[in-house]
Every structure is written in C-alpha cells, then in structure tokens.
Coordinates of C-alpha atoms in Angstrom, one line a residue:
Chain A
X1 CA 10.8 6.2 16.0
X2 CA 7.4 7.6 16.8
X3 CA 6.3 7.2 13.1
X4 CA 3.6 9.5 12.0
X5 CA 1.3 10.9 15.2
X6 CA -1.6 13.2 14.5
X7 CA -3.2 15.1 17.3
X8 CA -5.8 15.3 18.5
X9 CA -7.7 12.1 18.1
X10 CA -11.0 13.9 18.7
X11 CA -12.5 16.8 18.0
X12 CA -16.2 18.5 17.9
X13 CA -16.4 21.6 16.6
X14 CA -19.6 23.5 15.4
X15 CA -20.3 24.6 12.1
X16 CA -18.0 27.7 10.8
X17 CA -15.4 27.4 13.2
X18 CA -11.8 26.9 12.5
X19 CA -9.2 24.6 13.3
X20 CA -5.8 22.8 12.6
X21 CA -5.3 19.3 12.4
X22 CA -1.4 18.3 13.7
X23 CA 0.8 15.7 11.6
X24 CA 4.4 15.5 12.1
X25 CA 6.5 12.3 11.0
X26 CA 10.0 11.4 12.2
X27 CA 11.2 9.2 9.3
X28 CA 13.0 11.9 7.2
X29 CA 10.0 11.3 4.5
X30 CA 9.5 13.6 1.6
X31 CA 5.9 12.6 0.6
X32 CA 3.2 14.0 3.0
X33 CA -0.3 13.3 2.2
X34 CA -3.9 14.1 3.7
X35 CA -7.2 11.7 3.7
X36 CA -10.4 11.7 4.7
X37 CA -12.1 8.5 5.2
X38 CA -15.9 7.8 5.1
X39 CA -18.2 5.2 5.7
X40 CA -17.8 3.1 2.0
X41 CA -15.9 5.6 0.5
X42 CA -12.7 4.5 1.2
X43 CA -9.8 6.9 1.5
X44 CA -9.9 10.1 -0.8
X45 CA -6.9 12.5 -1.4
X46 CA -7.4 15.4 0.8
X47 CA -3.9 17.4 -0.3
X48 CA -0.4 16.1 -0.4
X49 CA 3.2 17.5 -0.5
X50 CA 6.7 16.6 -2.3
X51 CA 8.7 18.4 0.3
X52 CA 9.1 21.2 2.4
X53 CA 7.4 24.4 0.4
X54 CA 5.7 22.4 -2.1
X55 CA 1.9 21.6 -2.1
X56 CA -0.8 20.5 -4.2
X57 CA -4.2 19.7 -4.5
X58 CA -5.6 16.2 -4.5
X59 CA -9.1 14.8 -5.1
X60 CA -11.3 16.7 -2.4
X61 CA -9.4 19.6 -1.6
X62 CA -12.4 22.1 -1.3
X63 CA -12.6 23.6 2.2
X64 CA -9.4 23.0 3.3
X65 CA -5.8 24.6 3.4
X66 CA -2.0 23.0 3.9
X67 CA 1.6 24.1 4.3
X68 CA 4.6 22.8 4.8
X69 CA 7.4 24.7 6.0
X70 CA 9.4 21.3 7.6
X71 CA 10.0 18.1 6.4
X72 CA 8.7 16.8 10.0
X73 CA 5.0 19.0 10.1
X74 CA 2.2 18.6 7.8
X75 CA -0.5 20.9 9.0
X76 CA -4.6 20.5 7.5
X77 CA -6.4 23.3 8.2
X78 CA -10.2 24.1 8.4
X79 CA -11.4 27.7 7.8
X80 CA -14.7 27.3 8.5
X81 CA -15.9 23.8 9.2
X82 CA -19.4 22.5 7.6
X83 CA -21.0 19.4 8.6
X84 CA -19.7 17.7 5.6
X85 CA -16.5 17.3 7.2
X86 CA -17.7 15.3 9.7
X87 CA -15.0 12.6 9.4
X88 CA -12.1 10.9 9.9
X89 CA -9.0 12.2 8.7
X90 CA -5.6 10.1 8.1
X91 CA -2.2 12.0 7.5
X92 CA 0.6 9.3 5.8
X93 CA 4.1 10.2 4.6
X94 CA 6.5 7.7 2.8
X95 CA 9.6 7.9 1.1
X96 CA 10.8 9.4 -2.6
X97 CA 13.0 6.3 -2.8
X98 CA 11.4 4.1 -5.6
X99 CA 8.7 5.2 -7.9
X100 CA 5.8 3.6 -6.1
X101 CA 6.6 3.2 -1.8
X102 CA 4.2 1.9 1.0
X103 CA 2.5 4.6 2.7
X104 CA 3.0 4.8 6.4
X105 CA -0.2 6.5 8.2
X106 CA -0.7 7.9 11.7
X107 CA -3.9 7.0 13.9
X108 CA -6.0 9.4 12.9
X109 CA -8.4 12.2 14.5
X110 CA -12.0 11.8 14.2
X111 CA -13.5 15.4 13.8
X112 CA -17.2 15.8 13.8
X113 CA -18.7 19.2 12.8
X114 CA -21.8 20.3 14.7
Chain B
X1 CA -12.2 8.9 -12.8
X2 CA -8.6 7.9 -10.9
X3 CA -10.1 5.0 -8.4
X4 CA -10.2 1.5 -8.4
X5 CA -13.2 -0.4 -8.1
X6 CA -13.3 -3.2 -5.1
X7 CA -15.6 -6.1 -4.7
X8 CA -17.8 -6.8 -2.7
X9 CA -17.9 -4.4 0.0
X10 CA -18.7 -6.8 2.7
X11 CA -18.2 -10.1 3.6
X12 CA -19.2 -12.3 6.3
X13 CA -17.6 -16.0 7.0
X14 CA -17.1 -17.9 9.7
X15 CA -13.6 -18.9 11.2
X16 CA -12.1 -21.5 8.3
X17 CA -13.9 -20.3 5.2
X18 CA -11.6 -18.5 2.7
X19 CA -12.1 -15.2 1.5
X20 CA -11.3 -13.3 -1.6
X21 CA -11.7 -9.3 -2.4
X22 CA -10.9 -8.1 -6.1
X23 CA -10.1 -5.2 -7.4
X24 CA -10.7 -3.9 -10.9
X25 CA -9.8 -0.9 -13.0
X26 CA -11.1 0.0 -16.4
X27 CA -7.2 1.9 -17.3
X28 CA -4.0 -0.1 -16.8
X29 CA -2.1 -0.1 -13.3
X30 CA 1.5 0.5 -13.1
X31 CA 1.1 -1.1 -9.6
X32 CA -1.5 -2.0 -7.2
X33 CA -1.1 -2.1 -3.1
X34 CA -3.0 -3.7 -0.9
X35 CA -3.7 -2.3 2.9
X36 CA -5.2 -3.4 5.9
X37 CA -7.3 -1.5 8.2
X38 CA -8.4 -2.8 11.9
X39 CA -11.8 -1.7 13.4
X40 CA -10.8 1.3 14.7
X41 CA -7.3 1.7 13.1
X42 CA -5.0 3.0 10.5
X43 CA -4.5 1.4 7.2
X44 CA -1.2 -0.6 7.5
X45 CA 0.5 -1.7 4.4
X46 CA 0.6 -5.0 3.1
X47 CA 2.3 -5.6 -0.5
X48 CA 2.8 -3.9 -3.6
X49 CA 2.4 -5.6 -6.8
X50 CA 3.8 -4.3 -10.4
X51 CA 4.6 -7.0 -12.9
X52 CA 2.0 -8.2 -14.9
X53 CA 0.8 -11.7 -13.8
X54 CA 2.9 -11.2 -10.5
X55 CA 1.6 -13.3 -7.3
X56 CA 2.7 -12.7 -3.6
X57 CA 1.9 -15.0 -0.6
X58 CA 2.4 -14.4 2.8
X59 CA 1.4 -16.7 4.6
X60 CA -2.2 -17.5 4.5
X61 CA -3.1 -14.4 2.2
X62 CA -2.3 -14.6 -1.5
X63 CA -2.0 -11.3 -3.8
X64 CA -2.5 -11.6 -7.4
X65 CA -2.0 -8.9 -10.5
X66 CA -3.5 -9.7 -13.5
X67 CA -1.8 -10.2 -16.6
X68 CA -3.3 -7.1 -18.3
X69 CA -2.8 -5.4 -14.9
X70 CA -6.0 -4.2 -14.7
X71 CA -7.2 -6.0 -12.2
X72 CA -6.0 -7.5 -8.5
X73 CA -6.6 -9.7 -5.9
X74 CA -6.0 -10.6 -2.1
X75 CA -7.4 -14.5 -1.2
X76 CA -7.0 -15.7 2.4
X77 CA -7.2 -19.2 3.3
X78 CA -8.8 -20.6 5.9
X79 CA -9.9 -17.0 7.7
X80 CA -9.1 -16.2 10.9
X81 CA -10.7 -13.9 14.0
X82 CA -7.3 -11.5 13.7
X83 CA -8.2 -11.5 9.6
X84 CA -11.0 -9.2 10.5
X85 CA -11.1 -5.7 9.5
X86 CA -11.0 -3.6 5.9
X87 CA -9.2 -4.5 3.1
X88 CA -8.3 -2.0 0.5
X89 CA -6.7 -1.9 -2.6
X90 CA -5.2 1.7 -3.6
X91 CA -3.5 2.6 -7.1
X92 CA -0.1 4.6 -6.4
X93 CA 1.0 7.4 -8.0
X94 CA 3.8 9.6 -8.5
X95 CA 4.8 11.8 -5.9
X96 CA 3.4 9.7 -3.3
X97 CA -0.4 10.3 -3.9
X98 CA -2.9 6.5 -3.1
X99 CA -6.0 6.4 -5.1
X100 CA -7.9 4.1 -2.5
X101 CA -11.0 1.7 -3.8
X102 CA -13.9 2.1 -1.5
X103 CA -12.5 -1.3 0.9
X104 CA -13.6 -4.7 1.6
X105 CA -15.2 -5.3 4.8
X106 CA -14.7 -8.7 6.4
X107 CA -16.5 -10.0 9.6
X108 CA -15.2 -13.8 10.8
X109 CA -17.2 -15.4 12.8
X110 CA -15.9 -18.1 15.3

C-alpha cells in the first residue's frame, strides 16, 4: 500500500492564481481531512470529508474549495491564491472504525504564494 | 475555542536529559493523541489515550491522561538524537476531524 501521497511537493504560484492540490489514499478510508501547517501554529483544520459526496467545513476554510466524488481522491482547491497561503499543506485520511482512530497523513506539498 | 494548549514550545537538551511536553485544555477530553513530526516530515501517530488517569509507555516515552482528562503528557527518558523533531498533542473528534495544539519542538544535542 502507497498510503496517502499528495502531489506535488512544491509549488510557487503568484498571487490570484489558481490551483489544485492532489490527495488520494489507498486504504479504503472514509475520513479525509485537509491541514495547513505553520510555523508555531500547529496543524489547523482546512476541510474534511465523511465519505464520498459529503464535505464540510473545518477551522480555516476561507479561500479554499473540496470535493469528493471517490473514496480514493480528496482534492483542495485554490481559486485565487493570496500570500496568506503561503504554507504547508497535509492531507490525512483514517478509518470510521472506532469513535476516535489514528490519522494517517501523506508528505505534504509546500506551496508558497508570490 | 476547540484546541489544546501545549507547553513549552521549544526545548533544547542534550543527548541523556529527559524531556517532558504537556498538554492542557480548559474543557474535558474524550481522548487525547499524541503525534510525531520529523524535520521535514509528516506527523506520524503515536498513541491515543481515553480513560481518565490512563498511562502508556513505549519504550523510552511515557504518555499520561489526567484524571480529570483535561490535561496530557508525553515524558521521554534519557533523550536521544532520533527523539528529535515536533511533538504534538491533537484532541480527536467525531468524524475524523484533529484539533492539533501548536507542537513541542525538541532539539538533542549530542
């Protein structure tokens, strides 16, 4: 198993532009869930999903946009990126099993935003 | 708010020195997991803690959840070099969603 991969691992892009950030999992996980991570902020809740259809909003959601039409693909999207997003951004997915599972996350992509 | 507040954010000790990171929230938990994150890296899980008063080793690192569960803690013993990196404490909720505290930051020095 491949786990959770995110590409690409880099990415500079100037202010306004747009772009999609790839996260697929191979585990059969239900749980899907985007961060961004910044210097001593920790990990905050970008946007997360229950399954396949289903999304919803977590702690920083402003400026960006998710689907998820397969269990496997969790797409984050940029509309039109701001220097505030300068960052880097962690996909995880884990399992509906018990109440509270570990979180598997892929390697990241560092994206900075001219 | 829905974090968890960790302490300190960094610490330095050389190679043999113990270290400890706590993690504090002013609500109760229903559980508390603790993640590791290399320079450069991914967090990687750890352990989960849920019972009130609960304690975990492995190996060299100890896990604690206090007995009002509003509070947690990861000790190692007798650091290492491959101990360095961030730790982080995150409060799990349903449907998957990690409410990370801001990490502890641990530099060994040899």
């Amino acid at each position: 198993n491949a786990g959770v991969t995110q590409t690409p691992k880099f990415q500079v892009l100037k202010t306004g532009q747009s772009m999609t950030l790839q996260c697929a999992q191979d585990m059969n996980h239900e749980y899907m869930s985007w961060y961004r991570q910044d210097p001593g902020m920790g990990l905050r809740l970008i946007h997360y999903s229950v399954g396949a259809g289903i999304t919803d909003q977590g702690e920083v959601p402003n400026g960006y946009n998710v689907s998820r039409s397969t269990t496997e693909d969790f797409p984050l999207r940029l509309l039109s990126a701001a220097p505030s997003q300068t960052s880097v951004y962690f996909c995880a997915s884990s399992s509906r099993g018990e109440l509270y599972n570990e979180q598997f996350f892929g390697p990241g992509t560092r994206l900075t935003v001219l | 708010g829905q974090q968890v507040m960790q302490i300190p954010q960094y610490q330095h000790v050389q190679e043999g020195e113990d270290f400890t990171t706590y993690c504090n929230s002013s609500t109760t938990l229903s559980n508390i997991q603790w993640y590791k994150q290399r320079p450069g890296g991914h967090p990687v899980f750890l352990i989960q803690l849920v019972k009130s008063g609960e304690v975990k080793k492995q190996k060299r690192l100890t896990f604690q959840f206090g007995e009002a569960k509003k509070n947690s803690s990861l000790h190692i013993t007798a650091t290492q070099t491959t101990d360095v990196g961030t730790y982080f404490c995150a409060r799990g909720s349903t449907l998957g969603r990690l409410y990370f505290g801001r990490g502890t930051q641990l530099t060994v020095w040899p």
